[in-house]
Short mmCIF file of C-alpha atoms and ligand atoms in Angstrom, two decimals:
data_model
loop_
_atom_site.label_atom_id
_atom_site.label_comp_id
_atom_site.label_asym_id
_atom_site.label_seq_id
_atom_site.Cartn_x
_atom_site.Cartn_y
_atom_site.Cartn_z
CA UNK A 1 80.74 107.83 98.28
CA UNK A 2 76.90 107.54 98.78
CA UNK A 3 74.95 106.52 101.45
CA UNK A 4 76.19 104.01 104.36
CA UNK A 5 78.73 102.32 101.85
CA UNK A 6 82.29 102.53 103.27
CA UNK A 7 84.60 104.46 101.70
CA UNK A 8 86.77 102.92 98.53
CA UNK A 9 90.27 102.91 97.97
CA UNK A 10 90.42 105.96 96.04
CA UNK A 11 88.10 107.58 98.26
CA UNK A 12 89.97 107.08 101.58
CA UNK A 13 93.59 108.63 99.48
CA UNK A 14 91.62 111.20 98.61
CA UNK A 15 90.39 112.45 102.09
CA UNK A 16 94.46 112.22 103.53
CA UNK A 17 95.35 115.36 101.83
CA UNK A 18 98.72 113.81 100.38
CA UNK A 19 99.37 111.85 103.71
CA UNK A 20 99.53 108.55 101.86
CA UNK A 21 102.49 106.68 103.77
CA UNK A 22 100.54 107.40 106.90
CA UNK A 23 97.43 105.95 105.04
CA UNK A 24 99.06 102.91 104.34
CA UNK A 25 100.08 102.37 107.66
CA UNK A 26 96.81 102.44 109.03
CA UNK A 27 95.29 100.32 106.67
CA UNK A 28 97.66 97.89 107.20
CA UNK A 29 97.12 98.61 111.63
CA UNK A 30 93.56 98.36 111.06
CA UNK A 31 94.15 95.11 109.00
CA UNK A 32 90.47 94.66 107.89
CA UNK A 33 90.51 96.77 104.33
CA UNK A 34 93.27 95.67 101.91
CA UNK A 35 92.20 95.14 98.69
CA UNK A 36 94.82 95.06 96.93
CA UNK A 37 95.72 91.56 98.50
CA UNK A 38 94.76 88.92 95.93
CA UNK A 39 96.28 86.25 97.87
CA UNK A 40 98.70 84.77 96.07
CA UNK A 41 101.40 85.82 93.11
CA UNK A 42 100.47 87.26 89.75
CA UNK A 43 100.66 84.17 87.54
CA UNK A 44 102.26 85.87 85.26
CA UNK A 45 105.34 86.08 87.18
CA UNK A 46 104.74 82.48 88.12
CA UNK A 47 104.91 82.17 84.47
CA UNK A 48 107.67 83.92 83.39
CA UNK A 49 110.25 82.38 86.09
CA UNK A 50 108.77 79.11 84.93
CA UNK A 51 109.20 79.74 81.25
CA UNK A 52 112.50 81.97 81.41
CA UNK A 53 115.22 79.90 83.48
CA UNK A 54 118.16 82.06 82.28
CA UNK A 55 116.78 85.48 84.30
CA UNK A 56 117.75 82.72 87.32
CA UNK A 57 120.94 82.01 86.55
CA UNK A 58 123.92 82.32 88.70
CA UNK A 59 127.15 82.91 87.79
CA UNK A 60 128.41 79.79 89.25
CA UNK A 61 126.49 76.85 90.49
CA UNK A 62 127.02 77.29 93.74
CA UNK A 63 126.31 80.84 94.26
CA UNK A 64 122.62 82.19 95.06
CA UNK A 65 120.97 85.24 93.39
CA UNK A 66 119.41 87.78 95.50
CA UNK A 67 115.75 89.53 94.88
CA UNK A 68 113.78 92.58 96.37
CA UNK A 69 109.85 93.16 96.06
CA UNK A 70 109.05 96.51 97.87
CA UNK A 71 106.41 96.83 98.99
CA UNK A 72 105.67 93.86 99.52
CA UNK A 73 102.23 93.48 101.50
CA UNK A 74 102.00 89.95 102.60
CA UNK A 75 105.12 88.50 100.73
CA UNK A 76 103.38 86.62 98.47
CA UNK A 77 106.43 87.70 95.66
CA UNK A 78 109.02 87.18 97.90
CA UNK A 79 107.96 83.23 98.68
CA UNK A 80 107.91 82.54 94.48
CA UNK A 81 111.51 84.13 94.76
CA UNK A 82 112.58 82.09 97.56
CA UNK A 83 110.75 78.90 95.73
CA UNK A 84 113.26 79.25 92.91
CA UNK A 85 116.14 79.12 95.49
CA UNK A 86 116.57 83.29 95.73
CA UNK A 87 117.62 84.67 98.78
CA UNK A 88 114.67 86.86 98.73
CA UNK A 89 113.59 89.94 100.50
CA UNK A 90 110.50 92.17 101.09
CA UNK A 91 110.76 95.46 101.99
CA UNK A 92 107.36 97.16 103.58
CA UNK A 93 106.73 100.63 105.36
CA UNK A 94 104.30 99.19 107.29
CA UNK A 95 105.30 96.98 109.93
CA UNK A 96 101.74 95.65 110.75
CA UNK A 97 102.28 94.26 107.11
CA UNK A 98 105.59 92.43 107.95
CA UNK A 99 104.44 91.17 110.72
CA UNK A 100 101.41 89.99 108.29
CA UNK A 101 104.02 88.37 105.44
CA UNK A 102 106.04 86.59 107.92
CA UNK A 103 102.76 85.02 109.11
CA UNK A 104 102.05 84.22 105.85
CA UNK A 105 105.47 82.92 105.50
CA UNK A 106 105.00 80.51 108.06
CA UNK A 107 102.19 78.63 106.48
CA UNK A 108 104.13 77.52 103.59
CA UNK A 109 106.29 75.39 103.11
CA UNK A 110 109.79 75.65 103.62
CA UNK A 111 111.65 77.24 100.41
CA UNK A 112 114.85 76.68 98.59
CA UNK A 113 116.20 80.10 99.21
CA UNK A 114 115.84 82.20 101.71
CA UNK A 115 113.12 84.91 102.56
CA UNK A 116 113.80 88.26 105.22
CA UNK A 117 111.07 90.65 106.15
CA UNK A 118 111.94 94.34 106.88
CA UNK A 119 110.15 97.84 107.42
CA UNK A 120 111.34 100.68 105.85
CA UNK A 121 110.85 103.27 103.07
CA UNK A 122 111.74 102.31 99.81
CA UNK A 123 112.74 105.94 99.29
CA UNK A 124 115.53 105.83 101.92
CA UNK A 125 118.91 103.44 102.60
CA UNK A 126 118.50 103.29 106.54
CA UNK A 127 116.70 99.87 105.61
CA UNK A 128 119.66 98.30 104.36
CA UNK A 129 121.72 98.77 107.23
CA UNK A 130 118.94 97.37 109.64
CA UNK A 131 119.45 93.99 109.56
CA UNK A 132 122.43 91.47 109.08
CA UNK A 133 122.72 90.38 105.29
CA UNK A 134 120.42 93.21 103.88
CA UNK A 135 122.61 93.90 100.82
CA UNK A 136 123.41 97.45 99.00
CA UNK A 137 122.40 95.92 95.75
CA UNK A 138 120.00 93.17 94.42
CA UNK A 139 120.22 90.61 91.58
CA UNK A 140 117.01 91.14 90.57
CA UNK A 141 114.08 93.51 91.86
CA UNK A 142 110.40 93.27 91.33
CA UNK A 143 107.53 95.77 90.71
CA UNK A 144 104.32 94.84 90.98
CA UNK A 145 101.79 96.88 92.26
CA UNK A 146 104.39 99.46 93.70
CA UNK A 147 104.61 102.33 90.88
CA UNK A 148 101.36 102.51 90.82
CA UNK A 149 100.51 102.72 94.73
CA UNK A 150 102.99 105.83 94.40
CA UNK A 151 100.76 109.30 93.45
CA UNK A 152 102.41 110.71 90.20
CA UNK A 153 101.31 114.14 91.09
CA UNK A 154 103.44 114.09 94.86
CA UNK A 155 106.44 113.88 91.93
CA UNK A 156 107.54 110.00 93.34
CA UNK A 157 107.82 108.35 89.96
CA UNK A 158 111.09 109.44 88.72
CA UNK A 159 112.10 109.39 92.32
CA UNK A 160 111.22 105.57 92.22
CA UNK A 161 113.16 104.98 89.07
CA UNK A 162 116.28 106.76 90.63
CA UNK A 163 116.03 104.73 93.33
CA UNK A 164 115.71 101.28 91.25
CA UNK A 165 118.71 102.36 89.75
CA UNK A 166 120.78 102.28 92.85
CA UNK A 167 119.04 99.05 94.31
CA UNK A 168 119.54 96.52 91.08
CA UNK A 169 122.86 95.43 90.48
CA UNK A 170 125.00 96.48 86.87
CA UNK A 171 123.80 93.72 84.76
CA UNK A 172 120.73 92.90 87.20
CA UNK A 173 117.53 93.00 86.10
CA UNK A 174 113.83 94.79 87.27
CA UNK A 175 111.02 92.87 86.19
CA UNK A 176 107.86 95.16 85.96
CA UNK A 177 104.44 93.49 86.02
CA UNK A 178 103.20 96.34 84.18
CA UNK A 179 99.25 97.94 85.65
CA UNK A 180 97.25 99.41 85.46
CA UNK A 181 97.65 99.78 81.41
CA UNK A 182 93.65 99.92 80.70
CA UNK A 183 92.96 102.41 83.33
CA UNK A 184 92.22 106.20 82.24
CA UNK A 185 94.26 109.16 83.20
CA UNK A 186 91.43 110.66 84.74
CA UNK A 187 90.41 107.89 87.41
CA UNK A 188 91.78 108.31 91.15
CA UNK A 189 94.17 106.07 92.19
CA UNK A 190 95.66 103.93 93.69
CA UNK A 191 96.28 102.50 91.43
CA UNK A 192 97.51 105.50 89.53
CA UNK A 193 97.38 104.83 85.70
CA UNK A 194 99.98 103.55 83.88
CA UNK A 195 101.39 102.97 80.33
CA UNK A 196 104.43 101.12 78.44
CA UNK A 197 105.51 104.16 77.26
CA UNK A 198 105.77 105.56 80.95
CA UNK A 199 107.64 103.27 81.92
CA UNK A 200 109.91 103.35 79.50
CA UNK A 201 110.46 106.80 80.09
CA UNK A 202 111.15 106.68 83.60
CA UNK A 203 113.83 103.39 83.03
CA UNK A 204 115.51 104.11 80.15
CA UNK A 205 116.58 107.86 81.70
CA UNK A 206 118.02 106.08 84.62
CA UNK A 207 120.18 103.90 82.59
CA UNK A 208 117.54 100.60 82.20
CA UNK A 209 117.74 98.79 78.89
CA UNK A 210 114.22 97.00 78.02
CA UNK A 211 115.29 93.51 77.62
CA UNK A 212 111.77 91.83 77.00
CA UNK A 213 108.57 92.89 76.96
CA UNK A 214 105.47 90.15 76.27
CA UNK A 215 101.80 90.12 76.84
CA UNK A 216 101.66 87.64 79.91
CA UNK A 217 99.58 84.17 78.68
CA UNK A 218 98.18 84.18 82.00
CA UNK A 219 97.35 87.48 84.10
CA UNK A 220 95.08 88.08 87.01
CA UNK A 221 91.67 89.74 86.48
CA UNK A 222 92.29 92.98 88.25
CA UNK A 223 94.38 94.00 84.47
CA UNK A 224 91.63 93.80 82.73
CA UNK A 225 93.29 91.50 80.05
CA UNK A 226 96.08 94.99 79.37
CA UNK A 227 99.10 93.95 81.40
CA UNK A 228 102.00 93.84 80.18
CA UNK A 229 105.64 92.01 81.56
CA UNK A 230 109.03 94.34 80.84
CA UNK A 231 112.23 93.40 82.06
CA UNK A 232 115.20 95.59 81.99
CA UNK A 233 119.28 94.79 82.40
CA UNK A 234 120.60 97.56 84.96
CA UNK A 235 124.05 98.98 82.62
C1 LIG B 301 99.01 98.29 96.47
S1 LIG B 301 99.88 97.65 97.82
C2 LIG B 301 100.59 96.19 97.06
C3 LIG B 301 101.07 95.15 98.04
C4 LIG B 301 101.60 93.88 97.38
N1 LIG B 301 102.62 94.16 96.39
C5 LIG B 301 100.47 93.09 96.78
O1 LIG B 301 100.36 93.06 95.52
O2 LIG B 301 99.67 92.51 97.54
C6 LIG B 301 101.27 98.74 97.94
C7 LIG B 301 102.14 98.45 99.13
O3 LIG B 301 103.26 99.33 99.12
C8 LIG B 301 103.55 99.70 100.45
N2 LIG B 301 104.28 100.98 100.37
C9 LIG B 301 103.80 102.18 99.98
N3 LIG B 301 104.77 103.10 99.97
C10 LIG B 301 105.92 102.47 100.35
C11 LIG B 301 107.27 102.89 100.54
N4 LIG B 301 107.63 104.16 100.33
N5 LIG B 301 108.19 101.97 100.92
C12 LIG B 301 107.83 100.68 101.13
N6 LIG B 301 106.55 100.22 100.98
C13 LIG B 301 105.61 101.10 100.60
C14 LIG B 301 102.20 99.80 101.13
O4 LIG B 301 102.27 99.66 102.54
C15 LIG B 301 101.43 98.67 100.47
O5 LIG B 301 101.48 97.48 101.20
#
């Protein structure tokens, strides 16, 4: 930090001595510093539910598949989901920020599925009992964003994986928008670097199975041009 400027992202993790959830509630309270938001999806998902119809399939025509995006921020995810007919879901620790995504919600227009806000910690199930029609397991669950947000040194990332494993479905799938790729080991995060390789890692030891992984033909800026898009069946 020098001079007046206002802390950065990195900087104001770095000053909460391992307090991060707490961070991220404030942020989210204080409601003027998130910028992370880009307001709107990734276009690569936009891309890849466009360009791969069978990962929205149901199992009979008249039945409805079911998505989570944790941590969601401002539910940007969750509305694509919903779009597609999903009965979709965001989970957020922050309830500032659900109150922020069902805003958000309201200005669009009306979706094919369904979408549900609700606070909790992806790390625990009280969540899931919370609310009517929250269910144990998900069709498909998306990470974008979410890994990385999570310190690697505080020990979360196999935790997260774990946890993935008991949220999607046998035979559902994750879809990772995988970032940041370009970013060196030795930068502060969030975002925490990633790689393919970590990912892998972390999935296939919980019992994922990489069904696809492609270089996105459209991606947003904040990659750097290195993301990458893995999706893996749940055995
Ligand atoms: C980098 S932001 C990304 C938000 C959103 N995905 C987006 O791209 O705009 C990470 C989000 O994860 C949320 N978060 C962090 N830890 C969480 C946890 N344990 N459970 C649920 N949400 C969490 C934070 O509140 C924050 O909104």
């Amino acid at each position: 930090m020098s001079g007046q400027e206002a802390p950065n992202l990195q900087e104001r993790f770095a000053a909460v001595n391992g307090e991060h959830q707490a961070l991220w509630k404030a942020l989210w309270d204080d409601g003027t510093y998130t910028p992370w938001d880009r307001g709107s999806s990734s276009p690569s998902l936009v891309d890849l539910l466009q360009d791969h119809p069978e990962l929205l399939q149901t199992p009979t025509p008249s039945s409805q598949l079911t998505a989570l995006v944790p941590g969601c921020g401002r539910g940007y995810d969750v509305l694509l989901f919903a779009s597609h007919g999903l009965n979709a879901f965001g989970l957020e620790l922050s309830p500032s920020a659900v109150v922020e995504a069902r805003k958000n919600a309201e200005k669009n227009p009306a979706p094919a599925g369904t979408h549900t806000f609700v606070t909790g910690d992806f790390f625990t199930k009280d969540w899931q009992g919370k609310e009517d029609g929250i269910p144990a397991g998900f069709d498909i669950v998306y990470d974008y964003t979410f890994l990385c947000a999570l310190d690697p040194s505080q020990g979360l990332r196999p935790k997260w994986a774990a946890r993935m494993a008991e949220l999607v479905k046998p035979g559902g799938k994750l879809i990772c928008l995988e970032f940041p790729l370009y970013k060196g080991f030795d930068l502060p995060g969030p975002p925490w670097p990633l790689r393919s390789e970590i990912y892998q890692e972390l999935l296939e030891n919980v019992g994922f199975v990489r069904e696809m992984h492609i270089t996105p033909k459209r991606y947003l800026e904040a990659g750097q041009g290195s993301d990458m898009v893995s999706v893996w069946r749940r055995t």
